[in-house]
XYZ file of C-alpha atoms in Angstrom:
551
model
C 80.217 -35.000 25.307
C 81.309 -33.451 28.417
C 82.799 -30.311 26.609
C 79.768 -29.679 24.963
C 77.327 -30.412 27.824
C 75.287 -27.431 28.698
C 75.630 -25.990 32.019
C 73.520 -23.186 33.027
C 73.329 -22.353 29.451
C 76.976 -22.245 28.733
C 79.493 -24.542 27.094
C 83.144 -25.383 27.541
C 85.331 -24.626 24.869
C 87.299 -27.437 23.212
C 90.455 -28.598 24.825
C 89.682 -26.808 27.972
C 92.231 -28.100 30.622
C 90.744 -25.809 33.479
C 86.915 -26.930 33.341
C 85.390 -28.318 36.513
C 86.279 -32.201 37.119
C 83.413 -33.099 39.448
C 81.901 -35.818 37.455
C 85.579 -37.443 36.972
C 86.202 -36.958 40.598
C 82.979 -38.572 41.553
C 83.631 -41.572 39.213
C 87.258 -41.777 40.598
C 85.878 -41.802 44.005
C 83.595 -44.555 43.273
C 86.256 -46.736 41.621
C 88.570 -46.192 44.742
C 85.354 -47.304 47.017
C 85.051 -50.368 44.581
C 88.857 -51.059 44.606
C 88.820 -50.924 48.861
C 85.703 -53.046 48.744
C 87.191 -55.897 46.551
C 90.349 -55.948 48.709
C 88.438 -56.115 51.848
C 86.349 -59.279 50.379
C 89.699 -60.796 49.154
C 90.653 -60.781 53.133
C 87.429 -62.330 54.113
C 85.870 -59.005 55.490
C 82.678 -59.768 54.200
C 80.790 -57.310 56.441
C 81.848 -54.297 54.752
C 79.682 -52.387 52.818
C 80.030 -49.782 50.195
C 78.242 -46.304 50.363
C 78.729 -43.108 48.331
C 77.929 -40.010 50.161
C 77.966 -36.982 47.396
C 78.586 -34.432 50.371
C 81.718 -35.772 51.153
C 83.205 -35.217 47.457
C 84.209 -31.756 48.379
C 86.133 -32.928 51.263
C 89.621 -34.756 51.034
C 89.852 -38.534 51.554
C 91.095 -39.834 54.732
C 94.938 -39.506 55.232
C 95.299 -43.313 55.825
C 94.799 -43.629 52.235
C 97.684 -44.772 49.855
C 99.882 -41.406 48.980
C 99.036 -42.020 45.488
C 95.590 -41.801 45.892
C 95.761 -38.786 48.298
C 97.780 -36.741 45.758
C 95.293 -37.498 42.968
C 92.271 -36.595 45.299
C 94.104 -33.464 45.920
C 94.443 -32.652 42.419
C 90.983 -32.950 41.697
C 90.078 -30.919 44.562
C 92.567 -28.056 43.440
C 90.908 -28.125 39.974
C 87.554 -27.683 41.154
C 88.519 -24.506 43.516
C 87.844 -21.169 41.960
C 90.637 -19.312 44.200
C 93.946 -19.493 42.939
C 95.454 -19.525 46.503
C 93.820 -22.746 47.325
C 94.272 -24.547 44.088
C 98.160 -23.441 44.491
C 98.650 -24.896 48.111
C 96.657 -28.298 47.060
C 98.736 -28.770 44.162
C 102.022 -28.178 46.408
C 100.737 -30.614 49.063
C 99.878 -33.106 46.318
C 103.320 -32.673 44.824
C 105.043 -33.302 47.991
C 102.775 -36.660 48.764
C 103.271 -37.947 45.383
C 106.084 -36.265 43.120
C 105.575 -38.937 40.455
C 101.678 -38.090 39.942
C 101.031 -37.204 36.367
C 98.330 -34.611 36.480
C 100.320 -32.896 39.253
C 103.509 -32.685 37.144
C 101.397 -31.589 34.359
C 99.946 -28.707 36.364
C 103.603 -27.864 37.194
C 104.808 -27.864 33.849
C 102.216 -25.683 32.342
C 103.219 -23.072 35.046
C 106.802 -23.114 33.395
C 107.483 -19.568 32.273
C 110.211 -20.904 30.066
C 108.663 -21.932 26.892
C 111.709 -24.177 25.325
C 111.790 -26.009 28.909
C 107.614 -26.269 28.940
C 108.002 -27.860 25.692
C 110.454 -30.543 26.702
C 108.588 -31.232 30.004
C 105.163 -31.673 27.988
C 107.001 -34.181 25.582
C 108.744 -35.908 28.298
C 105.412 -36.458 30.042
C 103.497 -37.421 26.959
C 105.831 -40.154 26.624
C 105.785 -41.355 30.026
C 102.227 -41.430 30.332
C 101.771 -43.721 27.397
C 104.520 -46.190 28.666
C 102.634 -46.068 31.978
C 99.237 -46.685 30.273
C 100.467 -49.630 28.090
C 102.086 -51.046 31.522
C 98.487 -50.711 33.287
C 96.698 -52.276 30.378
C 98.880 -55.441 30.828
C 98.085 -55.865 34.855
C 95.159 -58.189 36.237
C 92.049 -57.272 35.705
C 90.116 -55.649 38.764
C 88.491 -52.674 40.632
C 92.257 -51.320 41.361
C 93.279 -52.309 37.841
C 90.131 -50.087 36.669
C 90.882 -47.207 38.839
C 94.778 -46.923 37.901
C 93.579 -47.167 34.304
C 91.095 -44.297 34.462
C 93.745 -42.162 36.175
C 96.543 -42.602 33.959
C 94.212 -42.615 30.978
C 92.468 -39.284 31.791
C 96.342 -37.963 32.882
C 97.583 -38.948 29.364
C 94.806 -37.324 27.484
C 95.254 -33.872 29.316
C 99.058 -33.988 28.730
C 98.492 -34.669 25.331
C 95.992 -31.975 24.979
C 98.502 -29.502 26.881
C 101.190 -30.540 24.318
C 99.050 -30.144 21.259
C 97.978 -26.496 22.539
C 101.584 -25.718 22.899
C 102.621 -26.845 19.473
C 99.858 -24.891 17.944
C 100.899 -21.983 19.886
C 104.195 -22.430 18.138
C 103.078 -23.206 14.840
C 104.041 -26.826 14.448
C 100.740 -27.686 12.805
C 101.587 -31.236 11.530
C 102.959 -32.261 14.985
C 99.980 -30.884 16.654
C 97.770 -33.082 14.364
C 99.464 -36.240 15.129
C 99.107 -35.320 18.876
C 95.514 -34.715 18.554
C 94.880 -38.079 16.660
C 96.691 -39.571 19.734
C 94.049 -37.675 22.038
C 90.931 -39.256 19.931
C 92.261 -42.570 21.160
C 92.634 -42.038 24.752
C 90.171 -42.078 27.303
C 88.065 -38.989 27.418
C 89.685 -37.640 24.073
C 86.377 -37.375 22.309
C 84.624 -35.538 25.233
C 86.845 -32.511 25.246
C 85.886 -31.897 21.296
C 89.371 -32.707 20.020
C 87.996 -33.306 16.786
C 86.664 -29.606 16.203
C 90.191 -28.299 16.696
C 91.854 -31.227 14.783
C 90.035 -30.854 11.637
C 91.097 -27.157 10.821
C 94.809 -28.241 11.598
C 94.469 -30.823 9.168
C 92.859 -28.694 6.422
C 95.747 -25.902 7.054
C 98.162 -29.059 6.480
C 96.252 -29.730 3.273
C 94.799 -33.295 4.693
C 91.183 -32.686 3.964
C 90.454 -36.376 3.616
C 91.728 -37.099 7.160
C 89.764 -33.833 8.490
C 86.580 -35.326 6.643
C 87.206 -38.677 8.658
C 87.683 -36.950 11.968
C 84.540 -35.068 11.732
C 82.643 -38.256 10.790
C 83.128 -39.374 14.118
C 80.966 -36.243 15.429
C 78.200 -36.504 12.557
C 75.535 -36.187 15.056
C 76.497 -32.829 16.565
C 74.717 -29.850 15.464
C 76.109 -27.020 17.364
C 77.752 -24.027 15.597
C 81.607 -25.590 16.573
C 80.621 -28.504 14.376
C 78.730 -26.720 11.558
C 81.389 -24.280 10.995
C 84.203 -27.135 10.960
C 82.239 -29.011 8.320
C 81.711 -25.784 6.401
C 85.556 -25.327 6.079
C 86.153 -28.473 4.854
C 83.257 -28.142 2.174
C 84.673 -24.738 1.003
C 88.187 -26.503 0.750
C 86.595 -28.816 -1.524
C 84.724 -26.027 -3.127
C 81.535 -27.634 -2.411
C 79.981 -25.284 0.220
C 76.472 -24.241 -0.912
C 74.650 -21.055 -0.189
C 72.190 -23.516 2.448
C 75.192 -24.527 4.272
C 76.601 -20.842 4.874
C 73.048 -19.886 5.956
C 72.791 -22.304 8.587
C 76.503 -21.661 9.805
C 75.510 -18.054 10.117
C 72.210 -18.825 11.644
C 74.113 -20.722 14.452
C 76.673 -17.796 14.906
C 76.628 -14.529 12.721
C 79.935 -13.266 14.187
C 82.283 -15.763 13.324
C 83.244 -14.816 9.498
C 84.110 -11.289 10.918
C 86.683 -12.832 13.156
C 88.107 -15.219 10.547
C 88.687 -12.091 8.147
C 90.004 -9.903 11.040
C 91.696 -12.429 13.242
C 93.360 -9.209 15.123
C 89.938 -9.069 16.817
C 90.672 -12.409 18.627
C 91.144 -12.405 22.239
C 93.869 -14.117 24.074
C 93.114 -16.364 26.114
C 90.258 -17.878 24.396
C 86.880 -17.751 26.593
C 86.835 -20.731 28.919
C 82.949 -20.732 28.583
C 80.358 -19.392 26.213
C 76.765 -19.226 25.294
C 75.518 -20.711 22.005
C 75.211 -17.772 19.358
C 77.463 -15.325 21.498
C 80.398 -13.403 20.326
C 82.407 -15.577 22.757
C 81.472 -18.672 20.853
C 82.663 -17.041 17.782
C 86.016 -16.392 19.406
C 86.521 -20.160 20.191
C 85.337 -20.908 16.788
C 87.825 -18.617 14.984
C 90.742 -19.033 17.077
C 90.441 -23.063 16.149
C 90.265 -22.268 12.108
C 91.203 -18.741 11.086
C 94.571 -20.014 10.275
C 93.082 -22.622 8.030
C 90.581 -20.214 6.283
C 93.733 -18.066 5.233
C 95.621 -21.020 4.017
C 94.472 -21.401 0.784
C 93.522 -18.672 -1.500
C 90.369 -20.326 -2.745
C 89.220 -20.467 0.816
C 89.912 -16.652 1.734
C 88.459 -15.593 -1.593
C 85.319 -17.699 -0.710
C 84.901 -16.060 2.671
C 85.381 -12.402 1.425
C 83.117 -13.083 -1.422
C 80.205 -14.213 1.148
C 80.949 -11.017 3.384
C 80.927 -8.532 0.386
C 78.040 -10.262 -1.212
C 75.940 -9.225 2.068
C 77.145 -5.690 2.112
C 74.947 -2.616 1.708
C 75.868 0.804 0.246
C 76.004 3.347 3.286
C 75.932 7.066 3.189
C 78.733 8.996 4.177
C 79.631 11.258 7.327
C 75.991 12.278 7.723
C 75.146 8.711 8.341
C 78.005 8.218 10.877
C 76.889 11.273 12.577
C 73.295 10.219 12.757
C 74.418 6.779 14.376
C 76.676 8.083 16.786
C 74.599 10.932 18.116
C 71.626 8.536 18.100
C 74.079 6.159 20.478
C 73.137 3.182 18.394
C 76.832 2.261 18.526
C 77.519 2.352 22.327
C 78.852 -0.677 24.517
C 76.653 -4.011 24.281
C 75.453 -3.272 20.603
C 75.878 -5.089 17.457
C 79.158 -4.752 15.908
C 78.357 -5.796 12.616
C 78.202 -2.389 10.999
C 81.981 -2.208 10.731
C 82.022 -5.662 8.750
C 79.517 -4.339 6.482
C 81.142 -1.079 5.731
C 84.303 -2.956 5.071
C 84.041 -1.673 1.232
C 84.461 1.889 2.213
C 86.959 1.296 5.150
C 89.576 4.159 4.389
C 86.740 6.795 3.599
C 84.950 5.611 6.736
C 88.350 5.870 8.675
C 88.934 9.459 7.537
C 85.650 10.529 8.486
C 85.655 8.695 11.737
C 88.930 10.208 12.495
C 87.762 13.734 12.032
C 85.242 13.274 14.717
C 87.794 12.738 17.170
C 89.422 16.065 16.750
C 89.003 17.861 20.163
C 89.031 21.210 18.625
C 85.558 20.699 17.246
C 83.468 22.119 19.909
C 80.091 21.037 18.203
C 81.008 17.105 18.482
C 79.713 15.820 21.819
C 81.690 13.497 23.834
C 79.464 10.540 23.179
C 80.033 11.119 19.493
C 83.664 10.910 19.727
C 83.305 7.748 21.781
C 81.201 6.104 19.388
C 83.691 7.157 16.736
C 86.640 5.804 18.668
C 84.414 2.358 19.206
C 83.840 2.286 15.666
C 87.540 3.064 14.387
C 88.607 0.067 16.923
C 86.090 -2.471 14.966
C 87.636 -1.457 11.867
C 91.141 -1.861 13.147
C 92.194 1.618 12.187
C 95.565 1.256 13.713
C 96.671 4.739 12.358
C 93.809 6.102 14.926
C 95.523 4.785 18.121
C 97.432 8.019 18.982
C 94.357 9.986 18.601
C 92.604 7.959 20.913
C 95.135 7.873 23.466
C 95.157 11.663 23.331
C 91.328 11.873 23.863
C 91.968 9.549 27.046
C 94.764 12.041 28.156
C 92.609 15.066 27.642
C 89.773 13.028 29.948
C 87.243 14.010 27.356
C 84.728 11.241 28.424
C 81.963 12.796 30.279
C 80.602 9.377 31.609
C 82.571 6.389 32.602
C 80.895 4.361 29.969
C 82.390 6.638 27.370
C 85.898 6.351 28.868
C 85.513 2.834 29.104
C 84.539 2.427 25.336
C 87.595 4.323 24.271
C 89.839 2.118 26.306
C 87.946 -0.752 24.757
C 88.618 0.726 21.375
C 92.374 0.726 21.912
C 92.009 -2.876 23.067
C 90.923 -4.040 19.620
C 93.863 -2.309 18.018
C 96.138 -4.417 19.754
C 100.046 -3.820 19.209
C 99.326 -0.702 17.158
C 98.236 0.885 20.540
C 101.175 -0.268 22.527
C 103.642 2.788 21.773
C 101.105 5.578 21.740
C 99.883 4.223 25.344
C 103.214 3.973 26.512
C 104.215 7.557 25.469
C 100.917 8.783 27.334
C 101.824 6.778 30.528
C 105.017 8.357 30.816
C 103.376 11.826 30.910
C 100.242 11.344 32.623
C 99.728 11.752 36.570
C 98.434 8.982 38.678
C 94.478 8.567 37.778
C 92.141 5.796 37.074
C 92.139 6.462 33.391
C 95.992 5.901 33.583
C 95.702 2.532 35.209
C 92.884 1.509 32.468
C 95.570 2.482 29.981
C 98.104 0.327 31.490
C 95.932 -2.675 31.704
C 95.274 -2.233 27.988
C 99.151 -2.047 27.378
C 99.699 -5.124 29.289
C 96.867 -6.830 27.488
C 98.522 -6.446 24.043
C 101.305 -8.779 25.194
C 103.965 -6.478 23.325
C 107.220 -7.489 24.965
C 109.708 -4.545 25.494
C 112.019 -3.281 28.256
C 110.160 0.303 27.627
C 106.804 -1.340 28.338
C 107.856 -3.353 31.259
C 109.539 -0.058 32.943
C 106.392 1.759 32.061
C 103.859 -1.151 33.924
C 106.537 -1.061 36.725
C 106.194 2.579 37.320
C 102.327 2.208 37.418
C 102.748 -0.571 39.970
C 105.002 1.820 42.309
C 101.946 4.457 41.758
C 99.156 1.770 42.431
C 100.639 -1.461 43.757
C 97.346 -3.600 44.323
C 96.130 -2.842 40.933
C 99.799 -2.778 39.309
C 100.210 -5.918 40.751
C 97.835 -7.959 38.813
C 98.475 -5.929 35.587
C 102.093 -7.024 35.729
C 100.699 -10.541 36.047
C 98.393 -9.870 32.975
C 101.624 -9.005 31.149
C 103.310 -12.050 32.025
C 106.958 -10.948 31.937
C 109.388 -13.375 33.848
C 111.767 -10.139 34.510
C 108.904 -8.475 36.375
C 108.858 -11.209 39.293
C 111.899 -9.746 40.940
C 110.282 -6.542 41.149
C 107.314 -7.803 42.900
C 109.138 -10.124 45.160
C 111.559 -7.316 46.075
C 108.614 -4.953 46.979
C 106.889 -7.716 48.690
C 109.806 -8.027 51.055
C 109.315 -4.089 52.160
C 105.908 -4.588 53.245
C 104.412 -4.821 56.930
C 101.444 -7.442 56.726
C 99.856 -5.227 59.616
C 99.881 -2.184 57.660
C 100.004 -3.432 53.957
C 98.181 -6.479 54.020
C 95.841 -5.773 50.869
C 99.108 -4.940 48.952
C 100.553 -7.882 49.928
C 98.048 -10.244 49.012
C 97.672 -8.697 45.515
C 101.340 -9.257 44.795
C 101.044 -12.948 46.209
C 98.147 -13.448 44.029
C 100.092 -11.978 40.886
C 103.084 -14.182 41.794
C 100.963 -17.415 41.793
C 99.371 -16.148 38.399
C 102.798 -15.948 36.937
C 103.584 -19.539 38.233
C 105.593 -18.822 41.137
C 105.827 -21.318 44.038
C 104.369 -19.781 46.932
C 106.017 -21.144 50.296
C 103.811 -22.091 53.042
C 105.504 -19.572 55.257
C 104.790 -16.913 52.647
C 101.248 -17.751 52.525
C 100.912 -17.814 56.305
C 102.470 -14.478 56.547
C 100.029 -12.904 54.064
C 96.992 -14.834 55.396
C 94.110 -14.035 53.059
C 91.354 -14.929 55.509
C 89.300 -12.216 57.154
C 90.188 -11.721 60.730
C 88.340 -13.504 63.331
C 86.189 -11.925 66.462
C 89.407 -10.988 67.841
C 90.804 -8.959 65.029
C 93.456 -11.546 64.335
C 93.923 -13.461 61.072
C 93.680 -17.006 61.255
C 96.166 -19.002 59.192
C 96.714 -22.810 58.847
C 96.852 -24.515 62.465
C 100.100 -26.125 61.521
C 102.577 -26.756 58.915
C 101.965 -30.329 58.549
C 100.342 -31.597 54.862
C 96.815 -32.339 56.607
C 96.872 -28.849 58.359
C 97.540 -27.098 55.092
C 95.191 -29.294 53.081
C 92.465 -28.403 55.817
C 93.178 -24.814 55.366
C 93.349 -24.387 51.696
C 89.785 -26.358 51.336
C 88.422 -23.593 53.947
C 89.523 -20.546 51.852
C 86.896 -18.697 50.216
C 86.225 -19.122 46.770
C 87.752 -16.085 45.242
C 91.034 -16.672 46.990
C-alpha cells in the first residue's frame, strides 16, 4: 500500500492528500505515451517508437499536448513541489488551461476559507466525479480510455477522501462512513489506508460488524495503525486479551495516553511518521479517540489498562529529584505524567509551588521542568503562572524558555486568555513572538486575539505574517493586503515575500503581477531580481518549475 510504504524510514498518514505523487505521475506519463503511440499506429505511423526517460518527469510536457493533458501534468508537478509559491503558480496555470480538471478544482475547493461553501463544492465535485467515471467506463477500450479512466478514478478517490475528512471535522460520522466506503471501491482507495480511518468511525456509529469486515480487507497488515484499529473492535466486543494489548503497546506505547487525553492531539496531524514514534501515535489517536470515548465499556477498559500499570510515586521530593536531575527536559519520555494520573491533583499542587518566582532556592531548569509536567498533566489552571514566568524571562537558557512555551501549547485553549493578557503588556521581544505563535496555534477565534496578533504583526511583520497564516482568520487577510500595499519591493522585499507566502497559505489567489513584484528568486550577478520571462502560460510554468524548493 502506498500509504503504508516506507520512505526513508517514514510512512504517510492515512488519507493524506498532500503526499508525493511521483509514482502516480510516472504511470500517467506512461499511459499518455502509450495513447500517443496507439493513435500514431492507427494513422499508419509505424516507425514511431516509445521511450520513457525518468529524468523528464520533473519537466512539464510539451505545450502542443491537449489542454486537458497539460493541466493534469501541471497538477502533478504542483503537488510534487515543496514550495508553496511554485505550487500556487502551477495550479493557477492549470486552472486557466483546463477549468474542468477535477484535481485542480479540488485543490481550489480545499483552499476555500468558507466551511459551508467548501462543503457544497466538495459534494458537487464528488457527484460529478462519479458521473464522469461512469461515462468513461462505458467508452471503447484502448490506451486513451485507460489514461482517462486512471485520471478520473484517482481524482474521484481524492475528492471523496477530502469530502470524508470535511465531514469528520464537522462531526457527521455516518455520512463520512458512507463516503469512505465509496473510497474503498475507487482506484487507489485502499492505497491511502482508508479502512483504518473508516473502522473507528463505524465503531463510533455502533456498526462493529461492518468495522470487522472493513479491517478484514487488510488482514495481513501488521503495523501499529492496523493493530490498534483491530484492538478497538475487539475491545468494543469485550474480547480484547492481555496479549493483544501488549502487542499494541509494543508497537506504539504513546497511543493510550493520547486516547485518554485527546487534548494532547496536534492539529493538523503529522503528514509522515516513524513507526513507534509519538507522531505515529498522533495519527492513530486522531482517527480513533472519539470511538474509544463513544461507549462506557471502551473508556472503562482504557482507564483500567492504564491504571493497572500505574506505580506509586513519592511526593514533592521525587518531583524535585527528577527535575533537578533534568530527567524531564525536552526529548525525554513523557510517560511519567500518565503514570502519575492517579495522584494528578496533588502532583499539580506540588508542581505549581515550584513555579513561584519568589522561591530563590528553586533553579530555573526546575521551574521549566515543572512547567513541562504541568503541560503534560493538562493542568489548565497553571497557564497564567507559566505565562508569568515567561513575561519575567526567568529562563536562563533558550531550551528552558522553549520548554515553558511548549507547555503552554499543550494547555491549548486554557492558555489563550493568559497569553493575550501578557501580549498586551509585553514590549517587543523574541519571547513575545513565541507566545504569539503559541496563541495562534490554540485556534481560539475571538476579536481580541485577532487584534493582539495584528499588533504583533505590526511589531515584527515577517514573523507576524506567518503567525497570522497559522491562525487562519479570514479577517486578517485585509490587514495583510493593506500592509503589503504600503511596502516598497526595493526596501521591504523580505517582509513582502513573507506576506505573499502568508496570503498563499491562507488560500488567497496571488496574481502573476503580484508574484512578479515580490519576486522570491535571489538576485543575479547584476543584483537585479529575475522574474518570469513573460506572462504567458509557458513562461510562468517554466519560472515556477525553476523556483527553489523552499519557495
